[in-house]
Each structure stands twice: as structure tokens, then as C-alpha cells.
Coordinates of C-alpha atoms in Angstrom, one line a residue:
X1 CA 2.6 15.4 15.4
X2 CA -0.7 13.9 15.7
X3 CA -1.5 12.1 19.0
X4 CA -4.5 9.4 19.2
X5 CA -7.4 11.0 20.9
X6 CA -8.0 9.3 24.4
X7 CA -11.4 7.7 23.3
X8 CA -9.9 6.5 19.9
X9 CA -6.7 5.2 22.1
X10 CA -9.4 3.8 24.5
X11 CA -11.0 1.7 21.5
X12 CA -7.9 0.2 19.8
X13 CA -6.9 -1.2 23.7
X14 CA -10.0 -2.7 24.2
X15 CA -9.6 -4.3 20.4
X16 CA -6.0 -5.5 21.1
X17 CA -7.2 -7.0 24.4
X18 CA -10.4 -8.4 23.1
X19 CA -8.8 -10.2 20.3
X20 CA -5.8 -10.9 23.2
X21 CA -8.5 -12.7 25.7
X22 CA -10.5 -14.1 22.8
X23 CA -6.9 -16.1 21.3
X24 CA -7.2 -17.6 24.9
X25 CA -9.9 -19.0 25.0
X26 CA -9.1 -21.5 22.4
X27 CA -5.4 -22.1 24.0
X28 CA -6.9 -26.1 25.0
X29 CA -7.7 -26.6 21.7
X30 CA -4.9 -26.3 20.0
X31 CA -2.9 -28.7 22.6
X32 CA -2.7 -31.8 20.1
X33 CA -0.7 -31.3 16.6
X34 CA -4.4 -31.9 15.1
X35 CA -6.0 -29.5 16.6
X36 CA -2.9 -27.1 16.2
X37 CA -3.0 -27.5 12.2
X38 CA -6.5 -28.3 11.9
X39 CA -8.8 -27.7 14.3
X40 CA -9.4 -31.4 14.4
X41 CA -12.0 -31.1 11.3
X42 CA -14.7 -29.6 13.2
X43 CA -15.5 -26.0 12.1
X44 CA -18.3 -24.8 10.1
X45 CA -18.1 -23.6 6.5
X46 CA -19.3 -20.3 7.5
X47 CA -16.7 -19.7 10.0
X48 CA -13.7 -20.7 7.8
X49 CA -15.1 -18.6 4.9
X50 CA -15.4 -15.8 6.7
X51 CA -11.6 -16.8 7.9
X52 CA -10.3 -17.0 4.2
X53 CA -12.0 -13.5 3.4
X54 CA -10.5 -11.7 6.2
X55 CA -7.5 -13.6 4.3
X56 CA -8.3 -11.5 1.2
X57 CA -9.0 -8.3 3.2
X58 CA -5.5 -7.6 4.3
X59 CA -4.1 -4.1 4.9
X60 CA -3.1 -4.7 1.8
X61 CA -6.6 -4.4 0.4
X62 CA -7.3 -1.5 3.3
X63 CA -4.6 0.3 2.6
X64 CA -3.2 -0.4 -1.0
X65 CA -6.7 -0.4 -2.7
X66 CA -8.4 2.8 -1.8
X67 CA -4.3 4.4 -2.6
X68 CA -4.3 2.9 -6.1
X69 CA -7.9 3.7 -6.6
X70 CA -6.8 7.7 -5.1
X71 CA -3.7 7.7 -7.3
X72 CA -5.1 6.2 -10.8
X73 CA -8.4 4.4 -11.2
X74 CA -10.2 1.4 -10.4
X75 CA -8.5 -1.2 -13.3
X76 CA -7.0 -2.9 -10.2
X77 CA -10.7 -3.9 -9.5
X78 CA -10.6 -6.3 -12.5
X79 CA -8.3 -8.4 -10.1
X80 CA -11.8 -9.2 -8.3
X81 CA -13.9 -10.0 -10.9
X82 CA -11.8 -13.2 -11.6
X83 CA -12.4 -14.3 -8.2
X84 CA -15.8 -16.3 -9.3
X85 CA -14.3 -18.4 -12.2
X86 CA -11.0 -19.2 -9.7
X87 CA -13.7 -20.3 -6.7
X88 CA -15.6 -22.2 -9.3
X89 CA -12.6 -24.0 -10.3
X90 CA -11.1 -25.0 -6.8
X91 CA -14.6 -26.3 -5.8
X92 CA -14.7 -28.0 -8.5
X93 CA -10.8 -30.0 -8.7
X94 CA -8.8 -28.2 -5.5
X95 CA -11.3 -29.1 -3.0
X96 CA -11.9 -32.2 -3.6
X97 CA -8.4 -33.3 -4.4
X98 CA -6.5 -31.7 -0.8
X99 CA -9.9 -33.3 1.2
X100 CA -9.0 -36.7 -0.3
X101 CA -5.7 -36.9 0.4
X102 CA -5.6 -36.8 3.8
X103 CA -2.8 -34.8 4.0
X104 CA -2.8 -30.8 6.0
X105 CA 0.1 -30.1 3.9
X106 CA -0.3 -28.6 0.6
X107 CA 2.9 -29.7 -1.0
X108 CA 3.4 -33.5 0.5
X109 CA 2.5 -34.7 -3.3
X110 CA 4.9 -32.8 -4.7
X111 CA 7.2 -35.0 -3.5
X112 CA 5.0 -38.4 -4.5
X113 CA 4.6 -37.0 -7.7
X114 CA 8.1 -35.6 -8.9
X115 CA 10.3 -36.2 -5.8
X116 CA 11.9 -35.2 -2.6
X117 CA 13.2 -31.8 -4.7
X118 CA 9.9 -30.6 -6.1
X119 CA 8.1 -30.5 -2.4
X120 CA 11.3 -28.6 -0.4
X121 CA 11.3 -26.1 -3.6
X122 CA 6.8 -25.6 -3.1
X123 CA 8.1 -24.4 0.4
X124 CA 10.7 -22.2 0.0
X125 CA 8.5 -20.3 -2.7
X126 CA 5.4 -20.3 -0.6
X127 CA 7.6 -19.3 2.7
X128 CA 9.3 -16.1 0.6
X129 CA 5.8 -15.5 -0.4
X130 CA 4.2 -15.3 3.3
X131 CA 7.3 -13.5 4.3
X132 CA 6.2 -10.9 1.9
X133 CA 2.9 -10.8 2.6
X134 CA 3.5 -10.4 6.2
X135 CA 5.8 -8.1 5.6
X136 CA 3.6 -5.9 3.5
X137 CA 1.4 -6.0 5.8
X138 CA 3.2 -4.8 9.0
X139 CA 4.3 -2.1 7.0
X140 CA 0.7 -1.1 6.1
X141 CA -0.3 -1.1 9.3
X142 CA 2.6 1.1 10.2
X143 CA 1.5 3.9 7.9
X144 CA -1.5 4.5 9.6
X145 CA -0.6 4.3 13.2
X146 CA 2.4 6.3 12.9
X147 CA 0.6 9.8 12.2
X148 CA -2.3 8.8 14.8
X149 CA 0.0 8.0 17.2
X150 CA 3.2 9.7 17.0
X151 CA 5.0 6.5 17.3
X152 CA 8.4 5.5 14.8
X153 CA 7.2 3.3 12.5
X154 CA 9.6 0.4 13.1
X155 CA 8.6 0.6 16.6
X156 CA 4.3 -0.3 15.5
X157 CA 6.1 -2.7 12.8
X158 CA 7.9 -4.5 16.1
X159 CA 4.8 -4.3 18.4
X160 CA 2.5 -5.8 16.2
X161 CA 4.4 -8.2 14.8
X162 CA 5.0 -9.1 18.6
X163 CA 0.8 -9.2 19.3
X164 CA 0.2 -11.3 16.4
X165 CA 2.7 -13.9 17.1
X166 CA 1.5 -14.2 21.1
X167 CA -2.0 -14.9 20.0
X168 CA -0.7 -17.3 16.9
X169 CA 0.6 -19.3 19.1
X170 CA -2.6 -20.6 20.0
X171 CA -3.3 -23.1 16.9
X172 CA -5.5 -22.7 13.6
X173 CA -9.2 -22.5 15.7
X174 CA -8.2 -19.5 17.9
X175 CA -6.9 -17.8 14.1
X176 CA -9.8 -19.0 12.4
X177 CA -12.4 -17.2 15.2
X178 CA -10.4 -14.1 16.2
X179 CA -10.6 -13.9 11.6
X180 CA -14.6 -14.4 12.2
X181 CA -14.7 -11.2 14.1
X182 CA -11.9 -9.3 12.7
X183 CA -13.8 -9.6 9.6
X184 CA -16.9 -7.9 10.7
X185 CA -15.1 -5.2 12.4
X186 CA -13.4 -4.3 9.0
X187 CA -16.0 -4.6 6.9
X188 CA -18.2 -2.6 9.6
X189 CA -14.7 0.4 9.3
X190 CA -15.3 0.4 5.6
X191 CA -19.3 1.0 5.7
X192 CA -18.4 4.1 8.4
X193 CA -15.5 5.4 6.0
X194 CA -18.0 5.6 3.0
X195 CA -20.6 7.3 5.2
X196 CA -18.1 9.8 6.5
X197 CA -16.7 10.9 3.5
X198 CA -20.8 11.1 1.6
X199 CA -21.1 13.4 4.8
X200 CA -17.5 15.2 4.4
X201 CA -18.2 16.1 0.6
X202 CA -19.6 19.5 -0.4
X203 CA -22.5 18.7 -3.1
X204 CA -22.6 15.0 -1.9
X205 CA -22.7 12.2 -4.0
X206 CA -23.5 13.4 -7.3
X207 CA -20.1 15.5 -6.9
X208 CA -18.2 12.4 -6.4
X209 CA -19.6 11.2 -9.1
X210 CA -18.8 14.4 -11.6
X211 CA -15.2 14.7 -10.5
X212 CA -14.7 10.8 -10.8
X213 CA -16.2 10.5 -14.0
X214 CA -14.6 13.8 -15.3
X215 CA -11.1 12.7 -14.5
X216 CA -12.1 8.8 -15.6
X217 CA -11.2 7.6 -11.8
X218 CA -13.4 4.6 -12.6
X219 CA -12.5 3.2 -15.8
X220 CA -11.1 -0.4 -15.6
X221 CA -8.3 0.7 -18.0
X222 CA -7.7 -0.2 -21.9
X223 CA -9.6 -2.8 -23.2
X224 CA -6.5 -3.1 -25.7
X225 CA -4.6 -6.5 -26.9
X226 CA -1.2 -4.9 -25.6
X227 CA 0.7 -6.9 -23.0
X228 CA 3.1 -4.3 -21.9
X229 CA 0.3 -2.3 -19.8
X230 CA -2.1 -2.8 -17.2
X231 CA -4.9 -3.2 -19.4
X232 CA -8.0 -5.0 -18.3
X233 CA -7.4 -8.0 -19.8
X234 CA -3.5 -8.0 -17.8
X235 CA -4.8 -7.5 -14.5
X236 CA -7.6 -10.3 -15.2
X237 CA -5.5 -12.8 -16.5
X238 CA -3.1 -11.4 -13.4
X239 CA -5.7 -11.9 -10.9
X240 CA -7.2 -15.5 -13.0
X241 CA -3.7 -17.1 -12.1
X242 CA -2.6 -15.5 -8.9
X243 CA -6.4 -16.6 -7.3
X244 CA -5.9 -20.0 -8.7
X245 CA -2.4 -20.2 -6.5
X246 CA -4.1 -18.9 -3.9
X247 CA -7.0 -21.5 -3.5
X248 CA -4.6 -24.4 -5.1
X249 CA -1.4 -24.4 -4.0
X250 CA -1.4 -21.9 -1.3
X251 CA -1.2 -23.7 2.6
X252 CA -3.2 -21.0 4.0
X253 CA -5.8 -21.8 1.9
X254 CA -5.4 -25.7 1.8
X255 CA -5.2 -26.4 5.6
X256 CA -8.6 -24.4 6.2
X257 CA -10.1 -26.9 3.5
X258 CA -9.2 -29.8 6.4
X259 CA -10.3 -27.3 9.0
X260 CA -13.9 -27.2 7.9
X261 CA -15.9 -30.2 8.6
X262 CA -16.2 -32.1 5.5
X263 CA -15.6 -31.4 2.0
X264 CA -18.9 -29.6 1.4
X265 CA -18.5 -27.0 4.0
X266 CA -14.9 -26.4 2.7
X267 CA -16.6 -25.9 -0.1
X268 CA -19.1 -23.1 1.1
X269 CA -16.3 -21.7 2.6
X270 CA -14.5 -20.8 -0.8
X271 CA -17.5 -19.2 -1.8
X272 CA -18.8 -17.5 0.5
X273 CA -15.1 -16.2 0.6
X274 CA -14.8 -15.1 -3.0
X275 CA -18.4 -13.6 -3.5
X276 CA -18.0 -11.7 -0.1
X277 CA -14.8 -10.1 -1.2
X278 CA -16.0 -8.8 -4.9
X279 CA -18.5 -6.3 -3.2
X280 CA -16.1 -5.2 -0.3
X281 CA -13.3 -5.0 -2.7
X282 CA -15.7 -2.7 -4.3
X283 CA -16.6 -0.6 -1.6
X284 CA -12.7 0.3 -0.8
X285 CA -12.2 1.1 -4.4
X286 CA -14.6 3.3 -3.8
X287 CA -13.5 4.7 -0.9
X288 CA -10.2 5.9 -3.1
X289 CA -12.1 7.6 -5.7
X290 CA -14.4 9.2 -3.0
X291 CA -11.6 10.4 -1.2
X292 CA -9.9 11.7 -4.5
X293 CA -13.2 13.9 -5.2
X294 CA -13.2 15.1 -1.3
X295 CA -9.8 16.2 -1.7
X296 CA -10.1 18.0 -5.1
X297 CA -13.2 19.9 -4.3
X298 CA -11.6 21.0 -1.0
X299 CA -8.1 23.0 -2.2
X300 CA -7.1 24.1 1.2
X301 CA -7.7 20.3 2.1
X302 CA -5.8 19.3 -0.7
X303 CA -2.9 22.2 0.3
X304 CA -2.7 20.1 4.1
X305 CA -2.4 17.1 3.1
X306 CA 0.7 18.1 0.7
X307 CA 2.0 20.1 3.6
X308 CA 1.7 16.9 5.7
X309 CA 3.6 14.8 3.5
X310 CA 7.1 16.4 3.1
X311 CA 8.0 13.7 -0.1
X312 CA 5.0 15.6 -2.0
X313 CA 6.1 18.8 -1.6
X314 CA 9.3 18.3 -2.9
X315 CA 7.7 16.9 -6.1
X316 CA 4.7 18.3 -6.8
X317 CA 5.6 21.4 -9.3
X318 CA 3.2 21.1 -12.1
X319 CA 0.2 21.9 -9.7
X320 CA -2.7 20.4 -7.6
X321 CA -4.0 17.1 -8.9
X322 CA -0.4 16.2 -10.8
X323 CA 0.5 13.2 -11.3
X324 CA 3.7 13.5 -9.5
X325 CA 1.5 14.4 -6.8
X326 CA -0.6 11.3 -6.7
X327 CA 2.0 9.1 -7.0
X328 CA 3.4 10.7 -3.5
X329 CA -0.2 11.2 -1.4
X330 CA -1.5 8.2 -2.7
X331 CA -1.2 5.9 0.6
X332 CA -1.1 8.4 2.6
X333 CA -4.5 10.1 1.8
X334 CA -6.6 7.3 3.9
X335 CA -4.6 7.6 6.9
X336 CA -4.7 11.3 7.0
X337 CA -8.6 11.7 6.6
X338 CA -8.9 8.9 9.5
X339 CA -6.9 11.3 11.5
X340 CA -8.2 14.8 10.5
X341 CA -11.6 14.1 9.3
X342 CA -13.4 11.6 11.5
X343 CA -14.9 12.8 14.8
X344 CA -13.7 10.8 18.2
X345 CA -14.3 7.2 18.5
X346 CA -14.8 6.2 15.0
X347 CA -10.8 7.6 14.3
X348 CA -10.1 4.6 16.9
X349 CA -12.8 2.0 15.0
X350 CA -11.2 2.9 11.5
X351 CA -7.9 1.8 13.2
X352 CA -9.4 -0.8 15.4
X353 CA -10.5 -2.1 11.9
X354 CA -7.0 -1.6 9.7
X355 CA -5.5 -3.4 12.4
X356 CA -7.9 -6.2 11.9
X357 CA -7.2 -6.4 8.4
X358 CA -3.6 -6.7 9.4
X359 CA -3.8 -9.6 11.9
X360 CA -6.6 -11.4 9.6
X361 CA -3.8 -12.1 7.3
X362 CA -0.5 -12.0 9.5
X363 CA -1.8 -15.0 11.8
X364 CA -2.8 -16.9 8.8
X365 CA 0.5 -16.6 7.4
X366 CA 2.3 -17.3 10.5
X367 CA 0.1 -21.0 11.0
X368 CA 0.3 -21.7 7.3
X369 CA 3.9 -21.0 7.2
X370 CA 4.8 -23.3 10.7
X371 CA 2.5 -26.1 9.4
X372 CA 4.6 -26.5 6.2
X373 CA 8.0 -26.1 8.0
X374 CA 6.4 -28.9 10.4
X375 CA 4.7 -31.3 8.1
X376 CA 7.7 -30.8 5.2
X377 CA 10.8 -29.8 6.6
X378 CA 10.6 -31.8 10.2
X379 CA 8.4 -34.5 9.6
X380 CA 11.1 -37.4 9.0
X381 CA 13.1 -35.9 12.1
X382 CA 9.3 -35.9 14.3
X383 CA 7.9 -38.7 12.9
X384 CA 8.0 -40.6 16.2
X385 CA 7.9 -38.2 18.7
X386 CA 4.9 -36.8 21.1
X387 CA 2.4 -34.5 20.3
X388 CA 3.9 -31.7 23.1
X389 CA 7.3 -32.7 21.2
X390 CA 5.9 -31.4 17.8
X391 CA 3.8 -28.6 19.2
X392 CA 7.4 -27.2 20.5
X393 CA 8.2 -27.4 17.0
X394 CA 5.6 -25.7 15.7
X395 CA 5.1 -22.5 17.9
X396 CA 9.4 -22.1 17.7
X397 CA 8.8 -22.1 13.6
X398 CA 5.6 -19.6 14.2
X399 CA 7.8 -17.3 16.3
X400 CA 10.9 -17.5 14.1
X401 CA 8.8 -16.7 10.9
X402 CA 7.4 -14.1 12.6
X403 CA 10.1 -12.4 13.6
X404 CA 11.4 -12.6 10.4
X405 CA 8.5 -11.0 8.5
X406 CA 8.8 -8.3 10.7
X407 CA 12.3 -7.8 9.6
X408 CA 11.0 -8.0 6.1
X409 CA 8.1 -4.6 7.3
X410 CA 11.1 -3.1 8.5
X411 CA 12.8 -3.0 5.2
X412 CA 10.0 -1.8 3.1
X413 CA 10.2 1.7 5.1
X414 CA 10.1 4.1 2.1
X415 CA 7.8 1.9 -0.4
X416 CA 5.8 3.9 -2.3
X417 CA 2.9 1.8 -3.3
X418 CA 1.9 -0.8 -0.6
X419 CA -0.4 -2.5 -3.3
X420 CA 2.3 -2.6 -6.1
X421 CA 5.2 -4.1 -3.5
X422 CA 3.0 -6.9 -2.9
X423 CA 2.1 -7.4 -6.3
X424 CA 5.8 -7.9 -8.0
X425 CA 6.9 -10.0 -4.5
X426 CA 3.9 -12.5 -5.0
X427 CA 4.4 -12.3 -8.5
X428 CA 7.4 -13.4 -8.4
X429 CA 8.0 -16.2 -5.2
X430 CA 4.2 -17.8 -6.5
X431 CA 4.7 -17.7 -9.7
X432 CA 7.0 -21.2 -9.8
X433 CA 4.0 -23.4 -8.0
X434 CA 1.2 -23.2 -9.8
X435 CA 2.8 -24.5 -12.9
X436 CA 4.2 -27.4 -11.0
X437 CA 1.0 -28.3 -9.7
X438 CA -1.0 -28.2 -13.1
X439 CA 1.7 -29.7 -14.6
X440 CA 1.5 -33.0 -11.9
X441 CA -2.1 -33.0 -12.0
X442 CA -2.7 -32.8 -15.5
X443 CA 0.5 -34.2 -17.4
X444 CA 0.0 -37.8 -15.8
X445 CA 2.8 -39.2 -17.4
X446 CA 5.2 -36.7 -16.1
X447 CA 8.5 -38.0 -14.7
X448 CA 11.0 -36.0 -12.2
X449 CA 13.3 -35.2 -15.0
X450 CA 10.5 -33.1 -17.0
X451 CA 9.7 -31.4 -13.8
X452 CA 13.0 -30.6 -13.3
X453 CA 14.1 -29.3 -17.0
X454 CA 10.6 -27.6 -16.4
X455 CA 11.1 -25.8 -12.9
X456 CA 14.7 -24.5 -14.1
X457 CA 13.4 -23.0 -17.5
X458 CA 10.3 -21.2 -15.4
X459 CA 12.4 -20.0 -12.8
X460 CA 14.9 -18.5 -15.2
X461 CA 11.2 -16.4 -17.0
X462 CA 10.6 -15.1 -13.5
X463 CA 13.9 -14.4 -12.8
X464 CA 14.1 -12.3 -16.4
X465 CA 10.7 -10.9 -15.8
X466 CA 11.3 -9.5 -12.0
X467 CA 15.2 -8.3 -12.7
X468 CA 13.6 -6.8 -16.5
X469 CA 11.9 -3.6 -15.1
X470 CA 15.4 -2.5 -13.7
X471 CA 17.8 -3.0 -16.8
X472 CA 18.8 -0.2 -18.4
X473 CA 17.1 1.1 -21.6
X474 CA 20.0 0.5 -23.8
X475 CA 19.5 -3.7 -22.5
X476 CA 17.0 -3.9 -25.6
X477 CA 15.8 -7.1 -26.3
X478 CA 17.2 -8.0 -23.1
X479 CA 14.2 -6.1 -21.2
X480 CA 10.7 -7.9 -21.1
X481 CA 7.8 -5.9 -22.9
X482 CA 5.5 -8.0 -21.0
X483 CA 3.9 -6.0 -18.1
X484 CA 5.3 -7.3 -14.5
X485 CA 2.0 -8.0 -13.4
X486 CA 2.4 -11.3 -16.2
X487 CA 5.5 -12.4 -14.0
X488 CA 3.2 -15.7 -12.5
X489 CA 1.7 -16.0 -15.9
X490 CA 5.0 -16.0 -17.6
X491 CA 6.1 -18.6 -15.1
X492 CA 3.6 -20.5 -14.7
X493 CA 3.2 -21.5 -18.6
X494 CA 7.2 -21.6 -18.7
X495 CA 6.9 -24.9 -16.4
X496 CA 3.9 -26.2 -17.3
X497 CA 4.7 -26.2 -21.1
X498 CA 8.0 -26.9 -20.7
X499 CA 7.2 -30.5 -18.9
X500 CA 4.5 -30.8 -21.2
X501 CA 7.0 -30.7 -24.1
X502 CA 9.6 -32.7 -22.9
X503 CA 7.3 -35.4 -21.7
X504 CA 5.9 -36.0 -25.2
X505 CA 9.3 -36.2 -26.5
X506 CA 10.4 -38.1 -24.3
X507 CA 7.5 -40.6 -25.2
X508 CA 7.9 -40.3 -28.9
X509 CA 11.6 -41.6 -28.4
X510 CA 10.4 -44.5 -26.1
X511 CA 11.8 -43.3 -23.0
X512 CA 10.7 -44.6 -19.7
X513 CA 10.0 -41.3 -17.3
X514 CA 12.2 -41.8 -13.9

């Protein structure tokens, strides 16, 4: 059992309270549903980019990426380089479009456009969604503290959960600042992890580089026309769609847009968001195929970290390096080099930083996810009551979401790849909304009953997609040969050429849309 070192102990509890003391301080601020939601409109670009990046950087990204990069190669990397073309795209329409309407809520014209139906439906998908990601995340977090510590992992899942909610609690300003600095701390654990392990590696960097190109660690994977792998063209058109939900239809996203002080600052937020992330992205892939090298030029290293991980042993026969091997260290490798390889004081940074990777995400999911049960499942109930009356509402639906994410951490105990879980999850509850949203902003003569026909035929392709993987082989034709990854592609053309289809029939017959 590895304990935490006192000094690295010592430097997570000065983090926790920091971030504890610096939620606080914004407390006043978030005393009027405005300010709760929004921050009243008054924050600068800067501040809610560097919010939506720590956003990106979850313990997802900490955690997930440096694993997949450890266990295979960096083709998940591709997933960044769409990032540009999606930021161009919401500066360009999304932007513009949620700052003009006036409204915090990302799905309230849903229900202008296609009805009462269309906005409650954006909301249960984006809430199953954040429950996911916060989930995911927990769970994440868990993995690392749990061999530092010598704490259950349900018992960090609960604890955390707990810390994130009490400062959440606050309102949108104290998230969007406690992000600010989360975001520098993270990015400052990633610099000190790539140091360490250029220091940790016999022959240095040109060894890295030998192993990692002699085992093709950093190739971005086929360049083939197949759609039943994760080729590079898969996880790009993957990453295309799911960063287009993200900055057009996601309410973590859309409510920093009103939080920024006008709609050119919102825009320099998405920017600076996206082009900070491609780098950083970069460097944790990196970090995976550094510490893949480290470990294969170090045997007896290799040989602890196998003893370490009971769930290796017992499937690793065909020798260091397998693949059955790889597939069982693969999240685990980071957290044990944090605890057996960095010297005191930066063991308690690196987790000082995981854990702001963690809460960076988690408290944005937890506003986001209140706001919307606020402003589109109470609104009609609160529309004349006080501001304390809604606030009540708010931090109760903050709390309740919260403890039910943690619930969600709690059952992914046993996942075997953090970055995969939350791939097929988000895959799946996003994939519905972005083809409803195209299809209402683009399709202007779209009626309810399109959107409708539309929305049942996509959701049946995600359905088929998600259950397809776990049919048996003898299903045949009735298993997709579409990769899973394609599961918000899949959906999100189902819907949007669906309603495209009936709405020109419907106009070629003469058919007033209702």
C-alpha cells in the first residue's frame, strides 16, 4: 500500500483549501439568478477561455490520453486537430446566434422552433451526457489517488464529488476563476511530468524516440477509406462532429458565451480555448508514449508495475510489451510513475494538478446541468418568483446532479479504458442534438412533425450503433460495421436527413408544416 508522502499530502491540502477559500470569495456574486448563470456578462474573454480549456483538459484528457497513447498510439490525437475548423465554425454561426438570442439556455429554441417536446428531449440527452462526464471523471480521479493514498476508491469518488459540489454552489464566476487557475496548475503538472520522465530515461530523448518509432507508438493510424476502424479519417470526422456539439449545442459551452462580456470576447474565448488545447493535448500524448519507452527500456520497471496491477498478471502470458499487457497497465502506468518515480513535493503537484483537471470539468457540468434544469424544466413553475426563490432551485438541482454523477463514478469501478468509456457514453447521449439543431437552423421550413419522424429514426441509429458492438457474431447483418466512434455521426445525419427528406416531401405534396 502506498501512502502519500507528508509534503505531497501537505500540497494537495493546501490545493483543496485554496481552490475551497478562492470559491468563497465569489459567494456575493452569485446571489442574483444572473449572476448565478452568468456572471452578469461581465468577464473577460481571456478568463472564460481559459475556463472552456480547463473544460477540455478533464481527467479524462489527464488520465485517458497518456493511457491510450501507453496502450496503442497517438491516432486519438487526430481528435485535436479538428478542434480549429469546429472553433472556426462556432465563431463564425454559434457565437453569434446564442449572444443574440438573449437566452442562457442552450435549448429554449428548441422549443420555438419544433415545440415543447424537442427542448425537454435536448435536456435529457445533454443531462445523461454530463452525468457521464462527471462520472468519468470522478472515477479518473479515483485511479490515481487510490494507490497514493491507500484510500477505497468509492470513498475518493464520494469525497470529491462532495468538494466539488460545496464550491459549485457558489454560481458560474467562482467556477469560471477557480478553472482560470486550475488550468495553469495542470498544464504546469504536465510540463514537470515530461521533464521527469526526459530525466527518468536511460539514453534520454533520442531513446524515446527509437523505441516509439520502432514500435510505431506515434502514427495517427490508417489513412484507409474503411469505416469499421479507428482510422484517421474516423477519429477526425469523430472529433469534427463531437467538437461541433460541444461548442453548439452543449450548455457548458453556451452559457460561458453570455458569461463573457460581449460577443467578441466570447469569441476570443473559443479560440483561445481550442488552439490552447491542440498543443497540451499534444504534450500528454506524449507523456504516454514517453512513458511506454521508460518502461520498456527499464525490464525490472516494467516487472513492478505488472506485479502492482494484479488484473495484468493474470493476463499477461505472451511476454513483456503484449498486447494483453497493455490493454491491462494502460491507465494505470501514469499513476504509478507519479507514485514511484517523482521525488517529494512534485508527487503531490502532479496530483494537485489531476485533481484540477477533475474539478475544471465536474463544476462546469454541475452549473451547466442546474442552469438547464432551471431555465427548461422549472421556468413555467418559477416564472414569478424571487431571485433567493430560484437560487434555492438552482443549488438543490446542483447538489442532486451531483450526487448523482457520483453514483454514476461509482459504477464505472472496473472500466478498463477511462478514455474509451467516455467516448461510447458521449457518443451515444450527444449524438441526438446536434442533428436537431442543424436541422432547425438550416432546414427553415422544417415543421414539428419532420423533427419528430426525424428524432425517432436517429435515435433508433444510435440505439443500433451503441447495443451493435455487443450482439453476438452469428446477429450478421444485424451488427453495425461502422466503427462506434461514428455513433454521433450516424445519428446526427439520421436526423438531420431524415427531416430534410420528409420536409421536401411534404412540400412537393402541398402540405402545410404544423
Amino acid at each position: 500500500m502506498n501512502i502519500l508522502r507528508p509534503i505531497d499530502l501537505a500540497v494537495l491540502v493546501v490545493y483543496l483549501l485554496g481552490i475551497a477559500v478562492l470559491g468563497a470569495r465569489f459567494a456575493g456574486r452569485g446571489r442574483t439568478l444572473h449572476g448565478f448563470v452568468a456572471a452578469s456578462g461581465r468577464l473577460p474573454g481571456w478568463a472564460v477561455g481559459l475556463s472552456l480549456f480547463g473544460t477540455f483538459l478533464s481527467s479524462n484528457t489527464f488520465l485517458g490520453v497518456p493511457g491510450k497513447a501507453f496502450g496503442t498510439d497517438w491516432n486519438s490525437f487526430v481528435f485535436s486537430l479538428s478542434l480549429p475548423l469546429a472553433a472556426w465554425i462556432a465563431v463564425r454561426w454559434f457565437v453569434p446566434f446564442f449572444r443574440r438570442s438573449g437566452e442562457v439556455s442552450a435549448y429554449t429554441h428548441f422549443e420555438r422552433r419544433f415545440g415543447r417536446w424537442a427542448r425537454v428531449y435536448a435536456v435529457v440527452c445533454y443531462l445523461l451526457t454530463q452525468l457521464a462526464r462527471v462520472g468519468t471523471i470522478l472515477f479518473g480521479i479515483a485511479l490515481v489517488l487510490s494507490p497514493l493514498t491507500g484510500v477505497d476508491p468509492a470513498w475518493i469518488i464520494v469525497i470529491t464529488g462532495g468538494v466539488v459540489i460545496f464550491y459549485t454552489l457558489r454560481g458560474i464566476e467562482a467556477v469560471i476563476w477557480t478553472d482560470v487557475v486550475q488550468s495553469f496548475i495542470l498544464v504546469a503538472g504536465a510540463l514537470i511530468v515530461v521533464a521527469s520522465l526526459a530525466l527518468d530515461m536511460p539514453g534520454g530523448l533520442g531513446r524515446t524516440l527509437d523505441i516509439a518509432v520502432a514500435d510505431h507508438k506515434l502514427s495517427l493510424g490508417s489513412y484507409g477509406a474503411g469505416l469499421g476502424a479507428s482510422t484517421f479519417w474516423v477519429v477526425l470526422v469523430y472529433g469534427l462532429f463531437i467538437n461541433l456539439n460541444n461548442f453548439g449545442i452543449d450548455q457548458s459551452y453556451v452559457q460561458r458565451y453570455h458569461a463573457a462580456r460581449g460577443e467578441r470576447e466570447a469569441a476570443r474565448s473559443v479560440w483561445l480555448a481550442a488552439l490552447l488545447y491542440l498543443p497540451i493535448s499534444m504534450l500528454f500524448f506524449w507523456i504516454g508514449t514517453a512513458l511506454y519507452a521508460d518502461f520498456r527500456a527499464q525490464p525490472e520497471l516494467w516487472s513492478s508495475l505488472l506485479t502492482a496491477i494484479p488484473e495484468a498478471e493474470a493476463g499477461s502470458p505472451a511476454g513483456v510489451g503484449s498486447a494483453a499487457e497493455l490493454a491491462a497497465v494502460a491507465d494505470r502506468a501514469f499513476p504509478y510513475f507519479i507514485v514511484h518515480r517523482l521525488p517529494p513535493g512534485l508527487t503531490g503537484l502532479l496530483v494537485a494538478a489531476l485533481v484540477a483537471a477533475g474539478m475544471s470539468s465536474i463544476d462546469t457540468s454541475l452549473n451547466s446541468s442546474a442552469t438547464v434544469i432551471h431555465a427548461d424544466l422549472l421556468s413555467r413553475r418559477l416564472a414569478d418568483a424571487a431571485d433567493g426563490v430560484s437560487l434555492r432551485a438552482l443549488r438543490c438541482s446542483t447538489v442532486g446532479v451531483g450526487i448523482l454523477g457520483t453514483g454514476a463514478a461509482l459504477a464505472m469501478i472496473g472500466v478498463k479504458s477511462l478514455l474509451d468509456a467516455w467516448w461510447t457514453l458521449s457518443g451515444a447521449f450527444a449524438g441526438g442534438l446536434l442533428g436537431l439543431f442543424l436541422l432547425g437552423m438550416l432546414v427553415r421550413r422544417a415543421a414539428r412533425v419532420e423533427a419528430a419522424i426525424a428524432v425517432t429514426i436517429g435515435v433508433i441509429a444510435i440505439l443500433w450503433m451503441t447495443l451493435s458492438p455487443r450482439l453476438p457474431e452469428s446477429a450478421g447483418m444485424l451488427r453495425s460495421a461502422l466503427h462506434t466512434n461514428l455513433t454521433i455521426v450516424v445519428g446526427t445525419l439520421a436526423i438531420f436527413l431524415v427531416g430534410l427528406a420528409c420536409t421536401t416531401i411534404r412540400r412537393s405534396l402541398g402540405v402545410s408544416g404544423a
